[in-house]
Amino acid sequence: MIISTSIFFFLIYISLYLYTVQEEHHFYKTTYNQYDKEVKSLFTLNSKTPTATIVDVTYWDELVLFTQTKDEKWYDKYILREFQSYEADYIGVYGLDQKLINKTASSKIKSLDFISKGMMSVLYKSKLKKFFIKIPEGIVEVFGATIHPSSDPKKNKTKPSGYFFMARLLDESFLNTLGNISSSKVYLASDDYEITNEDDFVIVGLDLKDWKNEVVVKLLFKRPFNLNYTNTKEILFIVVLVSLINIFVYVYCTKRWVYNPLKLIKSILETGNASSINSLKRSDGEFGYIGNLFEENSNQRKQLEIAKQKAEESDTLKSSFLANLSHEIRTPMNAIMGFSDLLHDTNIEEEERLEYLKIIKNSGGSLVSIIEDLIEMSKIDAKQIMPNYKGLDIEKCITELYDSIKVTIPKDKEIQFYILENPDKLQNNILTDETKLKQIIVNLITNALKFTDRGFVAFGYSINKEKEVLEFKIEDSGVGISENYLKVIFDRFRRIEGDGSIELSGLGLGLSITKAYVKMLGGEIKVSSTTGLGSIFSFTIPLKFDQTVKVIKPKKVKSFYRNYDNEIILIAEDDTINFLLLKKIIESKNHTVLRAKNGQEAVSICTENPNISLVFMDIKMPVLDGYQAYEKIKVIKPELPVIAQTAYSSFEDKEKMIQFGFMDCITKPLDKEKVFELLDTVFMESINKF
């Protein structure tokens, strides 16, 4: 074993020595390549600001006018006065006749005119060019661009009105700045200078070319290269010698104190053998401690894997929920904010004002519905919720969707929007989730309108009696979808990219949400499209008829035998805006309103005022919440009706409030008609008690 070990170490030394020599060359080459990329990137980055400046300046209407008027006052005001902000040593404006109109130069440059007419002829075609020129003062970097009006930022609609040049001198200050940034020594060399490698330095050269693409001068970057492999080679000899001496000592100790415990560890890692863990625990020193750790690790591994999986699922659901929320609320918010802004116009007709208010109200309802749907979506991902199936008149649903979407189509789009005719119409209500179905159709129609500028967008349904499904179809004559995107169009965060949709925005969640809703309703969705001709989205849902027997409820008579105006009603609400809204609604019925800003105030007011007929109790309040305040009020006044008002809108939350003892509950945003209905119900019951 000793002989084998000695031979082994000798071979290692030879290998390391050869490897060191190879690495020395390789490292120098790698360093040189990296340094070369760094220098080129630095020099390119150094030119980006002047390039951006000259591009910005040369599509300027006033500069176009200056090339015609040659107004020196304008030049002094807008060019000469702002000369320092250009960070250049020379600025020159030339007319289309290639004659100098005006120029400005710093004290560094004394030459009058070093821009050749041949350069301007080249620039006339290229629009923008950077090159280098040798002048008596040294080498200058020149940026040239043709002048165009601001309506032509790409400079391809109009002919040049003149030429604009910026130049900066590559003087010692410029070279020192580059040197400080790159930790190098930077200097200029002749165009035929040959770069030779040096042991302690890395040298990289850049060819600076004129407008004819001929090398004017070389810019050299020189950085110390301090890696010395000689010491490494000497250390290798010492390591080999010491290793040979110590190997004899280590053989015995290693076998007893290291090899055997490591063998046990190997067995544990491969098989998780419990007996090997027990044997390792009996070892001396750190290996015994490692044995205890293996035992603890074995017990905790499964728990950690379960916790990790739950954490990943939680993070995924959170991210998905927030992304969906941001995507979906923008459409109704746009309508709310836009039409609210239009209402500030005092000249609008009353009919228009009412129409705007109607749209704002509908959009507000849509916003609430979307938020609730997105919450349901996150619960569906977690398999915590099922669809809410109810009876639905599909014909009425289609008509309502058509009427609500038609008014949102931009007037600048030449689109025919219509319903696909279906001779076999359903006469009975179907059983499905109305909210989800509407959201699916709205998402697909909105998507079609988004990608269609002219032509048509149509939607409708048909009955497939053989498969017992309803087939919905949304057609458009828009830009279409390429075959590559058809494969991923329903994936989350994917949007169609390309010339036809370059100005469209969105997170790419609409179709993925739509697909999730379709699956949740038990159907399938598919798409067919031809680029340039349009797309057809179709989906199915099971055809199930609503068998629920409708119970005709007698209409409540809202005229009572006594006047219940001017009842005293307490509103427990900490938010001032919500209080004012509910106060205005209640006062419109000639009732008196009291306010409590927290749960404790509500209890105190009910104790001190025996004439309170009704309490609207906010659930989330300071000091005492709605539940705590309700318990105390019921001890004082068991017969006093208390209605909960809350922002929690789920079915479970409402059930919890009713079971707790509240007479009823209303959710925010408040519905005026719902409040009126509750008032009628409360005071009707009060009348019936007498």
XYZ file of C-alpha atoms in Angstrom:
690
model
C 0.000 0.000 0.000
C 2.879 2.357 0.817
C 4.534 1.648 -2.561
C 1.233 2.138 -4.319
C 0.634 5.360 -2.441
C 4.123 6.628 -3.281
C 3.650 5.854 -6.966
C 0.241 7.456 -6.773
C 1.605 10.671 -5.308
C 4.415 10.738 -7.825
C 1.922 10.441 -10.656
C -0.173 13.149 -9.037
C 2.862 15.419 -8.933
C 3.625 14.861 -12.624
C -0.011 15.452 -13.485
C -0.189 18.576 -11.353
C 3.023 19.906 -12.845
C 1.791 19.396 -16.406
C -1.582 20.740 -15.422
C 0.051 23.828 -13.892
C 1.938 24.539 -17.102
C -1.213 24.078 -19.150
C -3.279 26.181 -16.782
C -0.691 28.945 -16.914
C -1.210 29.277 -20.675
C -4.935 28.730 -20.418
C -5.394 31.291 -17.651
C -3.408 33.910 -19.569
C -5.549 33.277 -22.650
C -8.776 33.403 -20.636
C -7.657 36.577 -18.906
C -6.776 38.147 -22.238
C -10.168 37.218 -23.791
C -12.072 38.496 -20.773
C -9.996 41.687 -20.718
C -10.570 42.148 -24.458
C -14.370 41.848 -23.994
C -14.251 44.202 -21.025
C -12.291 46.838 -22.975
C -14.593 46.646 -25.998
C -17.704 46.849 -23.812
C -16.254 49.784 -21.889
C -15.356 51.686 -25.043
C -18.773 50.971 -26.573
C -20.533 52.060 -23.377
C -18.410 55.229 -23.307
C -19.817 56.173 -26.717
C -23.473 55.454 -25.945
C -24.233 58.763 -24.221
C -22.921 60.956 -27.095
C -24.686 58.672 -29.579
C -27.981 59.002 -27.701
C -27.497 62.768 -27.444
C -26.878 63.286 -31.155
C -29.784 61.001 -32.100
C -32.070 63.012 -29.816
C -30.875 66.400 -31.087
C -31.032 65.624 -34.806
C -34.768 65.085 -35.042
C -35.593 68.559 -33.739
C -37.959 70.844 -35.669
C -36.213 74.024 -34.538
C -32.841 72.661 -35.658
C -34.353 71.903 -39.083
C -35.547 75.519 -39.233
C -32.087 76.750 -38.192
C -30.474 75.015 -41.188
C -32.739 77.175 -43.338
C -32.686 80.528 -41.441
C -29.118 80.277 -40.029
C -30.368 82.378 -37.123
C -27.287 83.003 -34.949
C -29.403 84.141 -31.978
C -31.206 80.805 -31.951
C -27.885 78.991 -32.217
C -26.408 80.989 -29.307
C -29.467 80.369 -27.149
C -30.013 76.653 -27.755
C -26.612 75.308 -28.830
C -23.850 77.604 -27.610
C -25.400 78.208 -24.193
C -25.989 74.468 -23.684
C -22.583 73.486 -25.098
C -21.261 72.090 -21.818
C -24.267 69.789 -21.400
C -23.317 67.986 -24.638
C -20.028 66.854 -22.996
C -18.212 67.466 -26.276
C -15.212 69.533 -27.379
C -16.689 70.500 -30.748
C -20.154 70.973 -32.246
C -20.733 71.853 -35.881
C -23.908 72.366 -37.923
C -23.667 72.022 -41.704
C -26.221 72.718 -44.365
C -27.308 70.259 -46.993
C -24.863 72.027 -49.334
C -22.079 70.681 -47.033
C -21.098 74.182 -45.940
C -20.514 75.046 -42.299
C -23.384 77.094 -40.827
C -22.021 77.501 -37.307
C -19.710 75.755 -34.897
C -18.640 75.799 -31.264
C -15.393 74.391 -29.882
C -13.715 74.190 -26.486
C -10.244 75.500 -25.805
C -8.848 72.025 -26.551
C -9.624 72.205 -30.275
C -8.245 75.048 -32.411
C -8.865 73.550 -35.853
C -11.584 75.389 -37.746
C -13.176 72.741 -39.939
C -11.996 69.145 -40.055
C -15.187 67.508 -41.400
C -14.714 66.494 -45.032
C -17.409 66.710 -47.699
C -16.846 63.070 -48.591
C -17.829 62.154 -45.028
C -21.084 64.101 -45.407
C -21.888 62.244 -48.618
C -21.508 58.942 -46.746
C -23.518 60.290 -43.794
C -26.375 61.308 -46.140
C -27.041 57.608 -46.724
C -26.159 56.114 -43.334
C -28.010 58.815 -41.239
C -25.698 58.165 -38.246
C -21.986 57.460 -38.054
C -19.121 57.417 -35.570
C -15.481 57.685 -36.692
C -12.075 59.039 -35.679
C -9.944 61.781 -37.239
C -6.374 62.857 -36.634
C -6.029 66.637 -36.294
C -3.105 68.775 -35.107
C -4.450 68.703 -31.563
C -4.627 64.876 -31.533
C -7.205 62.189 -32.214
C -10.882 63.183 -32.041
C -13.893 60.900 -31.841
C -16.618 62.286 -34.121
C -20.359 61.552 -33.991
C -22.327 62.656 -37.053
C -26.023 62.466 -37.900
C -28.418 63.915 -40.452
C -31.034 66.443 -39.292
C -34.747 65.597 -39.610
C -38.035 66.919 -38.178
C -39.369 65.418 -34.931
C -42.199 63.717 -36.822
C -39.583 61.437 -38.397
C -37.695 59.843 -35.454
C -36.505 56.936 -37.600
C -35.275 59.314 -40.315
C -36.800 57.337 -43.135
C -39.738 59.552 -44.126
C -37.982 62.833 -44.917
C -34.813 63.899 -46.599
C -32.012 65.337 -44.446
C -32.130 69.078 -43.779
C -28.448 69.259 -42.843
C -25.723 67.624 -40.786
C -24.902 67.794 -37.085
C -21.482 66.782 -35.732
C -20.172 66.324 -32.190
C -16.524 65.584 -31.418
C -14.427 64.988 -28.346
C -10.651 64.986 -28.088
C -8.990 61.771 -26.916
C -6.572 63.714 -24.739
C -4.710 62.685 -21.608
C -7.734 63.411 -19.409
C -9.928 61.125 -21.546
C -7.328 58.353 -21.473
C -6.853 58.690 -17.699
C -10.606 58.387 -17.174
C -10.735 55.164 -19.211
C -7.705 53.935 -17.290
C -9.318 54.542 -13.913
C -12.511 52.773 -14.954
C -10.709 49.729 -16.383
C -7.832 49.676 -13.858
C -5.445 49.940 -16.784
C -2.879 52.158 -18.356
C -4.403 53.575 -21.553
C -2.395 55.167 -24.338
C -2.427 55.716 -28.103
C -0.095 53.992 -30.566
C 0.479 54.228 -34.298
C -1.769 52.324 -36.680
C 1.026 49.830 -37.555
C 2.005 49.127 -33.950
C 2.362 45.378 -33.215
C 1.270 44.190 -29.782
C 3.698 41.790 -28.073
C 2.906 39.684 -25.011
C 4.601 40.512 -21.723
C 4.909 38.122 -18.769
C 3.587 40.540 -16.178
C 1.033 42.439 -18.281
C -2.016 41.851 -20.442
C -2.279 44.212 -23.405
C -5.378 44.731 -25.541
C -5.593 47.057 -28.531
C -8.566 48.676 -30.284
C -8.372 49.901 -33.888
C -9.820 53.408 -34.158
C -11.008 53.870 -37.769
C -11.955 56.889 -39.840
C -15.077 57.250 -41.956
C -13.372 55.319 -44.778
C -12.966 52.372 -42.366
C -9.186 52.805 -42.357
C -7.218 52.543 -39.117
C -6.154 55.957 -37.836
C -4.543 54.935 -34.569
C -4.578 52.127 -32.005
C -5.892 52.562 -28.473
C -3.968 50.282 -26.097
C -5.068 49.053 -22.667
C -2.375 47.595 -20.406
C -3.171 45.839 -17.125
C -0.789 44.038 -14.708
C -0.877 40.234 -14.819
C 0.596 39.171 -11.504
C -0.098 35.443 -11.521
C 3.160 33.615 -10.862
C 3.180 29.833 -11.259
C 6.824 29.391 -10.215
C 5.973 29.321 -6.511
C 3.211 26.851 -7.237
C 5.667 24.438 -8.798
C 8.008 24.669 -5.805
C 5.145 24.078 -3.411
C 4.263 20.910 -5.333
C 7.716 19.462 -4.598
C 7.364 20.205 -0.880
C 3.885 18.741 -0.728
C 5.067 15.513 -2.333
C 7.968 15.163 0.102
C 5.878 15.834 3.190
C 3.175 13.504 1.964
C 5.622 10.646 1.555
C 6.894 11.142 5.111
C 3.493 11.398 6.724
C 1.833 8.620 4.781
C 3.442 5.975 6.960
C 2.014 7.593 10.093
C -1.419 8.071 8.675
C -1.999 4.548 7.380
C -2.678 2.980 10.753
C -4.606 5.883 12.272
C -6.675 6.391 9.159
C -7.787 2.795 9.058
C -8.937 2.757 12.667
C -10.307 6.249 13.196
C -11.349 7.264 9.702
C -11.756 4.390 7.254
C -14.039 2.247 9.388
C -16.357 5.134 10.410
C -16.438 6.355 6.798
C -17.429 2.882 5.702
C -20.330 3.055 8.135
C -21.291 6.506 6.827
C -21.237 5.167 3.270
C -23.547 2.348 4.284
C -25.889 4.828 5.980
C -25.988 7.136 2.968
C -26.622 4.289 0.542
C -29.126 2.231 2.531
C -30.057 4.216 5.651
C -29.242 1.088 7.690
C -30.261 1.552 11.352
C -27.568 -0.834 12.669
C -24.878 1.176 10.873
C -26.189 4.322 12.563
C -25.976 2.633 15.971
C -22.418 1.454 15.258
C -21.384 4.952 14.155
C -22.871 6.428 17.337
C -20.502 4.215 19.388
C -17.450 5.621 17.569
C -15.137 8.011 19.392
C -14.994 11.745 18.771
C -16.872 13.564 16.023
C -18.002 10.432 14.228
C -20.126 9.500 17.244
C -21.718 12.949 17.070
C -22.287 12.487 13.325
C -24.067 9.227 14.117
C -26.483 11.132 16.365
C -27.029 13.670 13.591
C -27.828 10.890 11.112
C -30.403 9.550 13.514
C -32.043 12.979 13.930
C -31.843 13.619 10.185
C -33.584 10.348 9.425
C -36.471 11.330 11.699
C -36.776 14.866 10.353
C -36.327 14.217 6.630
C -39.932 13.371 5.915
C -41.203 16.312 7.943
C -38.898 18.695 6.080
C -40.029 17.362 2.701
C -43.680 17.843 3.664
C -43.011 21.371 4.949
C -41.062 22.252 1.797
C -43.869 21.041 -0.436
C -46.450 23.066 1.493
C -44.274 26.190 1.381
C -43.793 25.878 -2.389
C -47.523 25.367 -2.935
C -48.311 28.385 -0.756
C -45.834 30.595 -2.619
C -47.150 29.447 -5.990
C -50.760 30.124 -5.039
C -49.865 33.556 -3.635
C -47.960 34.598 -6.757
C -50.695 33.293 -9.047
C -53.394 35.120 -7.092
C -51.600 38.489 -7.116
C -50.814 38.248 -10.820
C -54.430 37.353 -11.675
C -55.744 40.194 -9.512
C -53.528 42.802 -11.206
C -54.528 41.549 -14.660
C -58.275 41.310 -14.211
C -59.186 44.497 -12.307
C -57.825 46.899 -14.936
C -60.792 46.728 -17.343
C -63.562 47.728 -14.880
C -61.223 50.203 -13.165
C -60.590 51.846 -16.545
C -64.335 52.305 -17.059
C -64.871 53.606 -13.514
C -62.033 56.122 -13.654
C -62.658 57.138 -17.275
C -66.374 57.794 -16.983
C -65.931 59.407 -13.551
C -63.572 61.855 -15.227
C -66.128 62.515 -17.981
C -68.744 63.385 -15.346
C -66.676 66.465 -14.404
C -67.787 68.018 -17.694
C -70.708 70.295 -16.781
C -71.853 70.487 -20.410
C -72.860 66.844 -20.814
C -76.519 66.036 -21.362
C -78.558 64.467 -18.581
C -79.080 61.340 -20.675
C -75.321 60.985 -21.147
C -74.716 61.547 -17.441
C -77.175 58.801 -16.528
C -75.552 56.479 -19.068
C -72.095 57.185 -17.576
C -73.394 56.520 -14.074
C -74.908 53.268 -15.254
C -71.602 52.164 -16.783
C -69.710 53.125 -13.607
C -72.134 51.146 -11.478
C -71.962 48.102 -13.756
C -68.162 48.284 -13.861
C -68.052 48.515 -10.086
C -70.164 45.409 -9.897
C -67.910 43.695 -12.421
C -64.859 44.674 -10.359
C -66.292 43.138 -7.228
C -67.307 40.037 -9.168
C -63.827 39.671 -10.688
C -62.105 39.998 -7.322
C -64.402 37.365 -5.864
C -63.786 35.110 -8.863
C -60.018 35.455 -8.532
C -60.252 34.513 -4.876
C -62.274 31.500 -5.934
C -59.631 30.724 -8.582
C -56.911 30.568 -5.952
C -59.124 28.315 -3.857
C -59.764 26.109 -6.865
C -55.985 25.757 -7.362
C -55.854 24.604 -3.756
C -58.879 22.337 -4.371
C -60.881 24.137 -1.710
C -63.953 25.224 -3.688
C -66.413 23.932 -6.242
C -68.479 25.784 -8.886
C -71.710 27.449 -7.787
C -74.281 25.852 -10.098
C -77.621 27.634 -10.586
C -80.290 27.869 -13.220
C -79.458 30.181 -16.146
C -81.466 31.490 -19.117
C -78.751 31.192 -21.770
C -80.586 33.338 -24.347
C -80.968 36.169 -21.867
C -77.341 35.751 -20.850
C -76.101 36.047 -24.467
C -78.213 39.166 -25.071
C -76.998 40.845 -21.885
C -73.372 40.133 -22.777
C -73.883 41.544 -26.270
C -75.448 44.758 -24.948
C -72.782 45.317 -22.279
C -69.794 44.609 -24.547
C -71.025 46.518 -27.607
C -70.781 49.917 -25.886
C -67.145 49.241 -24.905
C -65.858 48.757 -28.470
C -63.553 51.688 -29.394
C -65.087 53.941 -32.025
C -61.847 54.012 -34.027
C -62.151 50.277 -34.737
C -64.195 49.364 -37.817
C -65.682 46.196 -36.354
C -69.052 44.532 -36.916
C -70.053 42.945 -33.608
C -72.943 40.501 -33.732
C -74.433 37.286 -32.325
C -74.160 34.088 -34.365
C -77.626 32.863 -35.287
C -78.754 29.574 -33.724
C -82.043 28.124 -35.026
C -82.175 25.496 -32.258
C -82.561 27.746 -29.207
C -82.878 26.490 -25.644
C -86.268 27.055 -24.055
C -85.361 25.851 -20.564
C -82.781 27.090 -18.107
C -79.472 25.234 -17.965
C -77.574 24.332 -14.815
C -74.154 26.005 -14.704
C -72.130 28.684 -12.921
C -73.397 31.937 -14.452
C -70.500 34.097 -13.234
C -67.827 31.758 -14.559
C -69.575 31.257 -17.899
C -69.954 34.992 -18.436
C -66.331 35.584 -17.516
C -65.197 32.945 -20.044
C -67.185 34.558 -22.866
C -66.147 38.099 -21.896
C -62.467 37.106 -21.751
C -62.580 35.535 -25.214
C -64.542 38.406 -26.802
C -62.256 40.993 -25.206
C -59.278 39.078 -26.539
C -60.811 39.007 -30.031
C -61.534 42.758 -29.968
C -58.012 43.418 -28.774
C -56.453 41.741 -31.802
C -58.969 42.988 -34.401
C -58.820 46.493 -35.890
C -61.352 46.017 -38.694
C -63.701 43.299 -39.885
C -65.954 41.410 -37.473
C -66.194 39.780 -34.056
C -69.063 37.378 -33.435
C -70.118 34.919 -30.753
C -72.884 32.462 -30.055
C -73.715 28.902 -29.060
C -75.085 25.685 -30.524
C -76.413 22.443 -29.076
C -74.638 19.120 -29.575
C -77.304 16.607 -28.580
C -75.113 13.567 -29.253
C -72.418 14.634 -26.808
C -74.932 16.449 -24.571
C -72.921 19.631 -24.480
C -73.343 23.290 -25.347
C -70.721 24.493 -27.821
C -69.811 28.194 -27.634
C -67.883 29.887 -30.421
C -66.106 33.264 -30.641
C -64.898 34.247 -34.122
C -62.885 37.243 -35.308
C -61.107 38.535 -38.426
C -58.074 39.801 -36.532
C -54.340 39.272 -36.926
C -54.532 35.568 -36.211
C -52.139 33.380 -34.244
C -49.098 31.570 -35.599
C -48.796 27.807 -35.202
C -45.966 28.145 -32.678
C -48.075 30.266 -30.318
C -51.102 27.980 -30.609
C -49.175 25.417 -28.532
C -48.635 27.742 -25.575
C -51.462 30.274 -25.856
C -53.253 28.942 -22.766
C -50.107 28.883 -20.613
C -49.858 31.462 -17.851
C -47.872 34.660 -18.457
C -47.607 33.986 -22.210
C -48.519 36.686 -24.750
C -48.450 36.721 -28.536
C -45.412 38.684 -29.681
C -44.669 40.019 -33.132
C -45.321 42.893 -35.535
C -49.057 42.548 -35.286
C -49.195 42.866 -31.497
C -46.148 44.896 -30.646
C -48.202 47.678 -29.042
C -50.511 45.400 -27.051
C -49.982 44.949 -23.329
C -51.036 42.576 -20.578
C -49.641 39.903 -18.322
C -50.890 37.044 -20.478
C -53.237 35.579 -17.846
C -56.610 36.013 -19.533
C -56.638 32.819 -21.586
C -55.109 30.721 -18.796
C -57.861 31.924 -16.436
C -60.437 31.172 -19.122
C -59.124 27.632 -19.561
C -59.237 27.078 -15.795
C -62.875 28.202 -15.686
C -63.809 25.943 -18.606
C -62.216 22.915 -16.921
C -63.928 23.812 -13.665
C -67.301 23.742 -15.444
C -66.481 20.319 -16.903
C -65.772 21.397 -20.479
C -62.927 21.743 -22.955
C -61.535 24.701 -24.908
C -59.669 24.802 -28.210
C -58.561 27.311 -30.826
C -57.929 27.367 -34.550
C -56.352 30.293 -36.355
C -54.804 31.483 -39.604
C -52.280 34.289 -39.511
C -53.752 37.406 -41.089
C -57.278 35.956 -41.404
C -58.509 35.591 -37.841
C -59.143 33.095 -35.053
C -61.934 30.865 -33.752
C -62.091 30.012 -30.054
C -64.583 27.347 -29.055
C -65.406 25.675 -25.770
C -68.000 23.309 -24.400
C -69.900 22.900 -21.151
C -72.145 19.981 -20.158
C -75.783 20.388 -21.193
C -77.697 19.944 -17.946
C -81.161 21.413 -17.472
C -82.240 23.079 -14.250
C -84.786 20.764 -12.618
C -85.370 23.020 -9.619
C -89.013 23.820 -9.075
C -89.363 27.565 -8.842
C -91.374 28.713 -5.875
C -93.198 31.925 -6.626
C -92.694 34.102 -3.604
C -95.431 36.633 -2.877
C -94.234 40.168 -3.313
C -93.675 42.027 -0.109
C -96.114 44.794 0.477
C -94.076 47.873 1.227
C -96.923 50.075 2.339
C -97.480 49.648 6.082
C -100.274 50.470 8.449
C -98.210 52.981 10.373
C -95.603 55.540 9.409
C -92.174 54.230 10.330
C -90.323 57.380 9.258
C -87.834 59.043 11.616
C -86.684 55.831 13.266
C -83.379 56.131 15.148
C -80.738 53.926 13.531
C -77.185 53.411 14.816
C -74.342 52.877 12.329
C -71.223 51.351 13.901
C -68.510 52.060 11.304
C -64.910 53.252 11.777
C -64.401 54.262 8.115
C -65.817 57.750 7.441
C -66.500 57.209 3.718
C -68.455 54.004 4.319
C -70.389 55.721 7.130
C -71.324 58.719 4.978
C -72.554 56.464 2.160
C -74.788 54.379 4.426
C -75.946 57.527 6.268
C -77.074 59.160 3.002
C -78.951 56.018 1.955
C -80.773 55.732 5.295
C -81.539 59.466 5.600
C -83.220 59.353 2.176
C -85.945 57.361 3.987
C -86.334 60.115 6.635
C -84.609 58.233 9.448
C -82.285 59.673 12.090
C -78.735 58.319 12.063
C -76.304 57.988 14.985
C -72.682 56.944 14.597
C -70.249 54.840 16.633
C -66.614 54.803 15.520
C -65.762 51.553 17.324
C -67.423 48.611 18.991
C -67.212 50.060 22.507
C -68.955 53.285 21.406
C -71.719 51.198 19.829
C -72.345 49.399 23.140
C -72.352 52.709 25.070
C -74.786 54.437 22.663
C -77.196 51.484 22.750
C -77.071 51.565 26.573
C -77.710 55.310 26.800
C -80.350 55.574 24.027
C -83.402 53.321 24.498
C -85.083 54.612 21.283
C -82.654 52.992 18.835
C -84.659 50.784 16.462
C -81.881 49.202 14.392
C -78.085 48.788 14.368
C -75.824 48.398 11.310
C -72.696 46.776 12.764
C -69.349 46.729 10.922
C -67.536 43.466 11.670
C -63.962 44.799 11.622
C -63.593 47.726 14.083
C -61.090 48.898 16.713
C -61.439 48.415 20.507
C -64.250 45.874 20.105
C -64.963 44.129 16.803
C -68.482 43.546 15.505
C -68.880 40.130 17.107
C -67.779 41.342 20.554
C -69.976 44.441 20.394
C -72.963 42.352 19.279
C -72.639 40.029 22.293
C -72.642 42.965 24.725
C -75.598 44.690 23.007
C -77.682 41.496 23.100
C -77.192 41.320 26.859
C -78.548 44.873 27.187
C -81.210 44.754 24.451
C -81.992 41.185 23.358
C -84.765 42.264 20.940
C -82.782 44.976 19.139
C -82.228 43.923 15.474
C -78.562 44.073 14.421
C -77.473 43.796 10.777
C -73.843 42.989 9.992
C -72.002 44.964 7.311
C -68.695 43.593 6.072
C -66.193 43.423 3.251
C -66.007 39.646 3.647
C -68.254 38.320 0.884
C -67.743 34.557 0.834
C -70.643 32.219 1.496
C -68.839 30.808 4.552
C -68.443 34.266 6.122
C -72.117 35.091 5.612
C -73.166 31.793 7.161
C -70.923 32.454 10.164
C -72.594 35.841 10.785
C -76.122 34.468 10.531
C -75.283 31.559 12.853
C -73.714 34.002 15.340
C -77.100 35.713 15.662
C -77.100 38.702 13.322
C -80.488 39.322 11.738
C -78.925 39.671 8.281
C -75.741 40.901 6.612
C -74.838 43.270 3.766
C -71.532 43.261 1.941
C -69.423 46.153 0.715
C -69.760 47.852 -1.713
C -73.226 48.654 -0.440
C -76.314 48.158 -2.622
C -78.883 50.918 -2.002
C -81.830 48.700 -2.933
C -80.594 45.966 -0.591
C -80.440 48.484 2.280
C -83.986 49.674 1.516
C -85.195 46.081 1.429
C -83.604 45.394 4.829
C -85.205 48.515 6.329
C -88.615 47.455 5.050
C -88.099 43.933 6.381
C -86.995 45.098 9.846
C -89.803 47.576 10.372
C -92.417 45.234 8.861
C -91.440 42.660 11.471
C -91.652 45.376 14.120
C -95.222 46.199 12.965
C -96.249 42.547 12.875
C -95.224 42.170 16.516
C -97.903 44.647 17.586
